[in-house]
Every structure is written in structure tokens, then in C-alpha cells.
Amino acid sequence: MELAYYSDYAVRLVNTEEPARGKDALTSTDAVRDLFGANQQAARRATDADVTRFRSVRARLRAVFEAADTGDETLSVDLLNSLLLEFPVSPQISGHDFRDDGGRPLWHMHLADHPSNATAGYAAIAAMGLAFHLTEYGVDRLGLCEAPPCRNAYLDTSTNRSRRYCSDRCATRANVAAYRARKRLEADRSEKTGLAADSAQRSSASGERRPGLSGR
């Protein structure tokens, strides 16, 4: 498993909140446990106290994405480094139960955490995964959705660095909004052009009548 895979932990946590909409899905221990996905052993460590701790880590991870989104690479890296220092992990080689055709384990790198609580374990994996993604693809591959009011975090893995939205749904919504805006602009321009033409016609007609009036 590539270590960059763990960057999804960061995205998953950040997107439990939608600040612009006033929504927060991280309100219970069950919500915390859901973030761990298939890692049920780690999820079982979660307690009520982790809800507040997870929210604190979430705010710090969002700050990393916000700095990257505004082009402040140094700040983004500094914020992520502070998380890495506070929540360290130990990389280990793991084979699990996967075997190749010769019956040998399929070795891969694994992040082993030794946390004092569920938040520390999750934060360590999320920060390390995000760090690997950042160094492999670049800081500009960390983004926030441009479809207002979404602002969900995403990781851009496109070949041409063109991603701007967190999902196809937001991309479609933004495209529809842009199309409607163009149509309104075209309609406004057409209306102004029509009014200008009418005004010009009235001015021309008034000018044509003036010689007759002066000849009386």
C-alpha cells in the first residue's frame, strides 16, 4: 500500500464540516469511529473526549488546505510539519495475508501508530499521508472546492493539474451556475443594445423634424 493512500484520512476528516453551510457531522463517538473505515481496531479506542480532539485536528488540517489553496506553500508545509511533530508514526514493512504466485507475502509500507488515544492515532496517519501526497505531487495538488458554498477539501491527482471541485456534483452545479450567469449577461447586453437602438432612433426622428419647425 502506498503511504500517500493515507492522505484520504485528512480529506475525510476535513470534510466532516461545511463551515459556509453551518454543518458539522462530527458530533458523536460513532461519527468519530466511522472515520476510521475498515480499521475497526483503532476505531474501538474512540471515546466521547475524542469528538472535541478530532475537531481541533480537523481545524488544523483545514488550515493546511486553505494555505495551499491560496498559494502559500511555506505556510502549508509549516502547518503540516507541526502536526507531524506532535503526532509521530513509525513506518513498518507489512505483508498481511496477501501472497504472490510463489506464496510469498506482498510486502508494502505501513504506518504503525502507538497513540495514547484515538485522535492521536488518526491524526498521525492523516498528517503523514498528507505529507507523502504533498511531497510526491506538490502543494498545489491540495485544494478546496471552488463551487460555493461547498469548500470541501480534495486532492488533485489529475495529469494536467486541472481539478477545481471536490466532486462531479459540485462541478456540474458550478457549470450550470456559470451557464446561467452567461445567459443573464447576454440578456442584459441585448436589452441595453435594444434600448440604445431605440434611443438612437428617437434622436434621429427628432432631428429630422427640426428643419420643418424652423422654416415656419
GROMACS .gro file of N, CA and C in nm, residues 12-115:
model
  312
   12ARG      N    1  -1.104   1.309   0.456
   12ARG     CA    2  -1.225   1.258   0.520
   12ARG      C    3  -1.260   1.339   0.645
   13LEU      N    4  -1.159   1.369   0.725
   13LEU     CA    5  -1.183   1.444   0.848
   13LEU      C    6  -1.221   1.589   0.819
   14VAL      N    7  -1.147   1.655   0.732
   14VAL     CA    8  -1.176   1.795   0.700
   14VAL      C    9  -1.318   1.811   0.648
   15ASN      N   10  -1.362   1.718   0.568
   15ASN     CA   11  -1.493   1.731   0.504
   15ASN      C   12  -1.611   1.688   0.591
   16THR      N   13  -1.585   1.662   0.719
   16THR     CA   14  -1.697   1.639   0.810
   16THR      C   15  -1.764   1.771   0.849
   17GLU      N   16  -1.700   1.880   0.810
   17GLU     CA   17  -1.757   2.012   0.841
   17GLU      C   18  -1.773   2.094   0.714
   18GLU      N   19  -1.885   2.167   0.704
   18GLU     CA   20  -1.909   2.260   0.595
   18GLU      C   21  -1.933   2.397   0.658
   19PRO      N   22  -1.827   2.472   0.685
   19PRO     CA   23  -1.839   2.599   0.758
   19PRO      C   24  -1.937   2.697   0.695
   20ALA      N   25  -1.935   2.709   0.563
   20ALA     CA   26  -2.021   2.806   0.496
   20ALA      C   27  -2.169   2.772   0.511
   21ARG      N   28  -2.199   2.642   0.530
   21ARG     CA   29  -2.337   2.599   0.546
   21ARG      C   30  -2.374   2.581   0.692
   22GLY      N   31  -2.277   2.597   0.781
   22GLY     CA   32  -2.304   2.579   0.922
   22GLY      C   33  -2.332   2.435   0.959
   23LYS      N   34  -2.272   2.340   0.885
   23LYS     CA   35  -2.297   2.198   0.909
   23LYS      C   36  -2.172   2.131   0.968
   24ASP      N   37  -2.196   2.041   1.062
   24ASP     CA   38  -2.088   1.967   1.126
   24ASP      C   39  -2.136   1.826   1.155
   25ALA      N   40  -2.077   1.729   1.086
   25ALA     CA   41  -2.117   1.589   1.103
   25ALA      C   42  -2.042   1.521   1.217
   26LEU      N   43  -1.943   1.589   1.271
   26LEU     CA   44  -1.861   1.528   1.376
   26LEU      C   45  -1.920   1.564   1.513
   27THR      N   46  -2.026   1.494   1.550
   27THR     CA   47  -2.100   1.529   1.672
   27THR      C   48  -2.111   1.416   1.773
   28SER      N   49  -2.054   1.300   1.742
   28SER     CA   50  -2.068   1.186   1.832
   28SER      C   51  -1.949   1.091   1.819
   29THR      N   52  -1.941   0.999   1.916
   29THR     CA   53  -1.835   0.898   1.911
   29THR      C   54  -1.852   0.809   1.789
   30ASP      N   55  -1.976   0.777   1.753
   30ASP     CA   56  -2.000   0.695   1.634
   30ASP      C   57  -1.947   0.764   1.508
   31ALA      N   58  -1.963   0.897   1.502
   31ALA     CA   59  -1.912   0.972   1.386
   31ALA      C   60  -1.760   0.963   1.379
   32VAL      N   61  -1.696   0.967   1.495
   32VAL     CA   62  -1.551   0.953   1.500
   32VAL      C   63  -1.510   0.815   1.451
   33ARG      N   64  -1.578   0.713   1.500
   33ARG     CA   65  -1.544   0.576   1.462
   33ARG      C   66  -1.564   0.552   1.312
   34ASP      N   67  -1.664   0.616   1.254
   34ASP     CA   68  -1.689   0.598   1.110
   34ASP      C   69  -1.572   0.648   1.026
   35LEU      N   70  -1.498   0.744   1.077
   35LEU     CA   71  -1.386   0.798   1.001
   35LEU      C   72  -1.274   0.697   0.980
   36PHE      N   73  -1.264   0.600   1.069
   36PHE     CA   74  -1.157   0.500   1.059
   36PHE      C   75  -1.183   0.398   0.949
   37GLY      N   76  -1.304   0.393   0.896
   37GLY     CA   77  -1.334   0.298   0.789
   37GLY      C   78  -1.316   0.155   0.834
   38ALA      N   79  -1.233   0.081   0.759
   38ALA     CA   80  -1.213  -0.062   0.788
   38ALA      C   81  -1.124  -0.087   0.908
   39ASN      N   82  -1.058   0.016   0.958
   39ASN     CA   83  -0.967  -0.001   1.071
   39ASN      C   84  -1.047  -0.003   1.202
   40GLN      N   85  -1.119  -0.110   1.223
   40GLN     CA   86  -1.209  -0.118   1.337
   40GLN      C   87  -1.136  -0.127   1.471
   41GLN      N   88  -1.017  -0.184   1.470
   41GLN     CA   89  -0.942  -0.194   1.595
   41GLN      C   90  -0.909  -0.055   1.649
   42ALA      N   91  -0.867   0.034   1.561
   42ALA     CA   92  -0.837   0.171   1.602
   42ALA      C   93  -0.965   0.245   1.639
   43ALA      N   94  -1.073   0.218   1.568
   43ALA     CA   95  -1.199   0.286   1.594
   43ALA      C   96  -1.252   0.256   1.733
   44ARG      N   97  -1.226   0.136   1.782
   44ARG     CA   98  -1.278   0.097   1.913
   44ARG      C   99  -1.215   0.177   2.027
   45ARG      N  100  -1.104   0.243   2.000
   45ARG     CA  101  -1.040   0.324   2.104
   45ARG      C  102  -1.111   0.456   2.127
   46ALA      N  103  -1.198   0.495   2.036
   46ALA     CA  104  -1.263   0.626   2.043
   46ALA      C  105  -1.354   0.639   2.164
   47THR      N  106  -1.350   0.756   2.227
   47THR     CA  107  -1.437   0.788   2.340
   47THR      C  108  -1.502   0.924   2.315
   48ASP      N  109  -1.589   0.965   2.405
   48ASP     CA  110  -1.656   1.095   2.389
   48ASP      C  111  -1.556   1.210   2.383
   49ALA      N  112  -1.446   1.197   2.455
   49ALA     CA  113  -1.345   1.303   2.457
   49ALA      C  114  -1.281   1.324   2.320
   50ASP      N  115  -1.284   1.221   2.236
   50ASP     CA  116  -1.221   1.232   2.104
   50ASP      C  117  -1.299   1.323   2.010
   51VAL      N  118  -1.426   1.345   2.036
   51VAL     CA  119  -1.505   1.433   1.948
   51VAL      C  120  -1.443   1.572   1.946
   52THR      N  121  -1.415   1.627   2.063
   52THR     CA  122  -1.354   1.760   2.072
   52THR      C  123  -1.212   1.760   2.016
   53ARG      N  124  -1.137   1.655   2.048
   53ARG     CA  125  -0.998   1.647   1.999
   53ARG      C  126  -0.994   1.636   1.847
   54PHE      N  127  -1.085   1.558   1.790
   54PHE     CA  128  -1.091   1.544   1.644
   54PHE      C  129  -1.123   1.677   1.578
   55ARG      N  130  -1.212   1.754   1.639
   55ARG     CA  131  -1.247   1.884   1.583
   55ARG      C  132  -1.126   1.978   1.581
   56SER      N  133  -1.044   1.970   1.683
   56SER     CA  134  -0.925   2.053   1.689
   56SER      C  135  -0.827   2.016   1.577
   57VAL      N  136  -0.805   1.886   1.557
   57VAL     CA  137  -0.716   1.840   1.450
   57VAL      C  138  -0.774   1.876   1.314
   58ARG      N  139  -0.905   1.866   1.302
   58ARG     CA  140  -0.972   1.900   1.175
   58ARG      C  141  -0.945   2.044   1.136
   59ALA      N  142  -0.954   2.136   1.233
   59ALA     CA  143  -0.930   2.277   1.205
   59ALA      C  144  -0.787   2.299   1.157
   60ARG      N  145  -0.693   2.226   1.215
   60ARG     CA  146  -0.552   2.241   1.176
   60ARG      C  147  -0.526   2.183   1.037
   61LEU      N  148  -0.592   2.073   1.006
   61LEU     CA  149  -0.578   2.015   0.872
   61LEU      C  150  -0.642   2.104   0.766
   62ARG      N  151  -0.758   2.163   0.799
   62ARG     CA  152  -0.821   2.254   0.703
   62ARG      C  153  -0.730   2.374   0.677
   63ALA      N  154  -0.661   2.421   0.780
   63ALA     CA  155  -0.570   2.533   0.763
   63ALA      C  156  -0.459   2.499   0.662
   64VAL      N  157  -0.415   2.373   0.660
   64VAL     CA  158  -0.314   2.329   0.564
   64VAL      C  159  -0.369   2.343   0.422
   65PHE      N  160  -0.493   2.296   0.401
   65PHE     CA  161  -0.556   2.305   0.270
   65PHE      C  162  -0.581   2.451   0.231
   66GLU      N  163  -0.623   2.533   0.326
   66GLU     CA  164  -0.650   2.674   0.297
   66GLU      C  165  -0.523   2.746   0.254
   67ALA      N  166  -0.413   2.719   0.323
   67ALA     CA  167  -0.287   2.783   0.285
   67ALA      C  168  -0.243   2.739   0.146
   68ALA      N  169  -0.258   2.609   0.118
   68ALA     CA  170  -0.222   2.558  -0.015
   68ALA      C  171  -0.311   2.619  -0.123
   69ASP      N  172  -0.440   2.634  -0.090
   69ASP     CA  173  -0.536   2.686  -0.187
   69ASP      C  174  -0.507   2.832  -0.224
   70THR      N  175  -0.451   2.907  -0.131
   70THR     CA  176  -0.417   3.047  -0.158
   70THR      C  177  -0.276   3.063  -0.214
   71GLY      N  178  -0.205   2.951  -0.232
   71GLY     CA  179  -0.072   2.955  -0.290
   71GLY      C  180   0.040   2.978  -0.191
   72ASP      N  181   0.008   2.975  -0.061
   72ASP     CA  182   0.113   2.995   0.040
   72ASP      C  183   0.173   2.859   0.076
   73GLU      N  184   0.268   2.815  -0.004
   73GLU     CA  185   0.328   2.683   0.014
   73GLU      C  186   0.403   2.671   0.146
   74THR      N  187   0.478   2.774   0.181
   74THR     CA  188   0.556   2.768   0.304
   74THR      C  189   0.468   2.752   0.427
   75LEU      N  190   0.361   2.828   0.434
   75LEU     CA  191   0.269   2.817   0.547
   75LEU      C  192   0.205   2.680   0.551
   76SER      N  193   0.165   2.629   0.436
   76SER     CA  194   0.102   2.497   0.429
   76SER      C  195   0.196   2.390   0.483
   77VAL      N  196   0.322   2.396   0.442
   77VAL     CA  197   0.421   2.298   0.488
   77VAL      C  198   0.450   2.315   0.637
   78ASP      N  199   0.461   2.439   0.682
   78ASP     CA  200   0.488   2.463   0.824
   78ASP      C  201   0.375   2.408   0.912
   79LEU      N  202   0.252   2.430   0.870
   79LEU     CA  203   0.137   2.382   0.948
   79LEU      C  204   0.134   2.229   0.951
   80LEU      N  205   0.168   2.168   0.839
   80LEU     CA  206   0.170   2.022   0.834
   80LEU      C  207   0.285   1.966   0.916
   81ASN      N  208   0.399   2.032   0.911
   81ASN     CA  209   0.513   1.988   0.991
   81ASN      C  210   0.482   1.991   1.141
   82SER      N  211   0.406   2.090   1.184
   82SER     CA  212   0.371   2.099   1.326
   82SER      C  213   0.285   1.980   1.368
   83LEU      N  214   0.199   1.934   1.277
   83LEU     CA  215   0.117   1.815   1.305
   83LEU      C  216   0.204   1.690   1.309
   84LEU      N  217   0.300   1.682   1.218
   84LEU     CA  218   0.388   1.565   1.213
   84LEU      C  219   0.472   1.553   1.339
   85LEU      N  220   0.515   1.666   1.392
   85LEU     CA  221   0.594   1.665   1.514
   85LEU      C  222   0.511   1.626   1.635
   86GLU      N  223   0.388   1.672   1.636
   86GLU     CA  224   0.301   1.644   1.750
   86GLU      C  225   0.246   1.502   1.748
   87PHE      N  226   0.224   1.449   1.626
   87PHE     CA  227   0.164   1.315   1.613
   87PHE      C  228   0.254   1.227   1.526
   88PRO      N  229   0.362   1.174   1.582
   88PRO     CA  230   0.456   1.092   1.504
   88PRO      C  231   0.405   0.950   1.481
   89VAL      N  232   0.458   0.887   1.377
   89VAL     CA  233   0.427   0.747   1.347
   89VAL      C  234   0.557   0.672   1.321
   90SER      N  235   0.547   0.538   1.315
   90SER     CA  236   0.663   0.454   1.285
   90SER      C  237   0.634   0.373   1.159
   91PRO      N  238   0.700   0.404   1.047
   91PRO     CA  239   0.680   0.324   0.925
   91PRO      C  240   0.731   0.182   0.945
   92GLN      N  241   0.655   0.085   0.900
   92GLN     CA  242   0.694  -0.055   0.911
   92GLN      C  243   0.661  -0.128   0.781
   93ILE      N  244   0.739  -0.232   0.753
   93ILE     CA  245   0.711  -0.317   0.637
   93ILE      C  246   0.610  -0.422   0.681
   94SER      N  247   0.505  -0.436   0.600
   94SER     CA  248   0.399  -0.530   0.636
   94SER      C  249   0.362  -0.616   0.516
   95GLY      N  250   0.321  -0.740   0.545
   95GLY     CA  251   0.281  -0.831   0.437
   95GLY      C  252   0.138  -0.876   0.449
   96HIS      N  253   0.083  -0.872   0.569
   96HIS     CA  254  -0.053  -0.917   0.595
   96HIS      C  255  -0.076  -1.056   0.536
   97ASP      N  256  -0.192  -1.077   0.475
   97ASP     CA  257  -0.225  -1.211   0.424
   97ASP      C  258  -0.213  -1.221   0.272
   98PHE      N  259  -0.167  -1.113   0.207
   98PHE     CA  260  -0.158  -1.115   0.061
   98PHE      C  261  -0.035  -1.193   0.016
   99ARG      N  262  -0.051  -1.276  -0.084
   99ARG     CA  263   0.058  -1.360  -0.134
   99ARG      C  264   0.069  -1.351  -0.284
  100ASP      N  265   0.194  -1.363  -0.336
  100ASP     CA  266   0.211  -1.366  -0.481
  100ASP      C  267   0.198  -1.511  -0.528
  101ASP      N  268   0.224  -1.535  -0.655
  101ASP     CA  269   0.208  -1.670  -0.711
  101ASP      C  270   0.301  -1.771  -0.646
  102GLY      N  271   0.410  -1.723  -0.590
  102GLY     CA  272   0.504  -1.815  -0.525
  102GLY      C  273   0.474  -1.834  -0.377
  103GLY      N  274   0.365  -1.775  -0.330
  103GLY     CA  275   0.328  -1.790  -0.190
  103GLY      C  276   0.400  -1.696  -0.095
  104ARG      N  277   0.471  -1.600  -0.150
  104ARG     CA  278   0.544  -1.505  -0.066
  104ARG      C  279   0.456  -1.384  -0.035
  105PRO      N  280   0.473  -1.322   0.081
  105PRO     CA  281   0.393  -1.204   0.116
  105PRO      C  282   0.419  -1.090   0.017
  106LEU      N  283   0.318  -1.012  -0.010
  106LEU     CA  284   0.333  -0.892  -0.092
  106LEU      C  285   0.366  -0.777   0.002
  107TRP      N  286   0.494  -0.750   0.017
  107TRP     CA  287   0.537  -0.652   0.114
  107TRP      C  288   0.501  -0.510   0.072
  108HIS      N  289   0.467  -0.429   0.169
  108HIS     CA  290   0.439  -0.289   0.144
  108HIS      C  291   0.465  -0.211   0.272
  109MET      N  292   0.474  -0.078   0.257
  109MET     CA  293   0.495   0.007   0.372
  109MET      C  294   0.364   0.032   0.445
  110HIS      N  295   0.372   0.032   0.575
  110HIS     CA  296   0.254   0.050   0.659
  110HIS      C  297   0.289   0.149   0.770
  111LEU      N  298   0.195   0.234   0.807
  111LEU     CA  299   0.218   0.329   0.915
  111LEU      C  300   0.167   0.271   1.046
  112ALA      N  301   0.257   0.242   1.135
  112ALA     CA  302   0.218   0.188   1.265
  112ALA      C  303   0.215   0.302   1.366
  113ASP      N  304   0.101   0.320   1.430
  113ASP     CA  305   0.091   0.426   1.528
  113ASP      C  306   0.083   0.366   1.668
  114HIS      N  307   0.129   0.441   1.764
  114HIS     CA  308   0.126   0.396   1.903
  114HIS      C  309   0.063   0.508   1.986
  115PRO      N  310  -0.064   0.534   1.964
  115PRO     CA  311  -0.128   0.652   2.022
  115PRO      C  312  -0.175   0.631   2.166
   0.00000   0.00000   0.00000
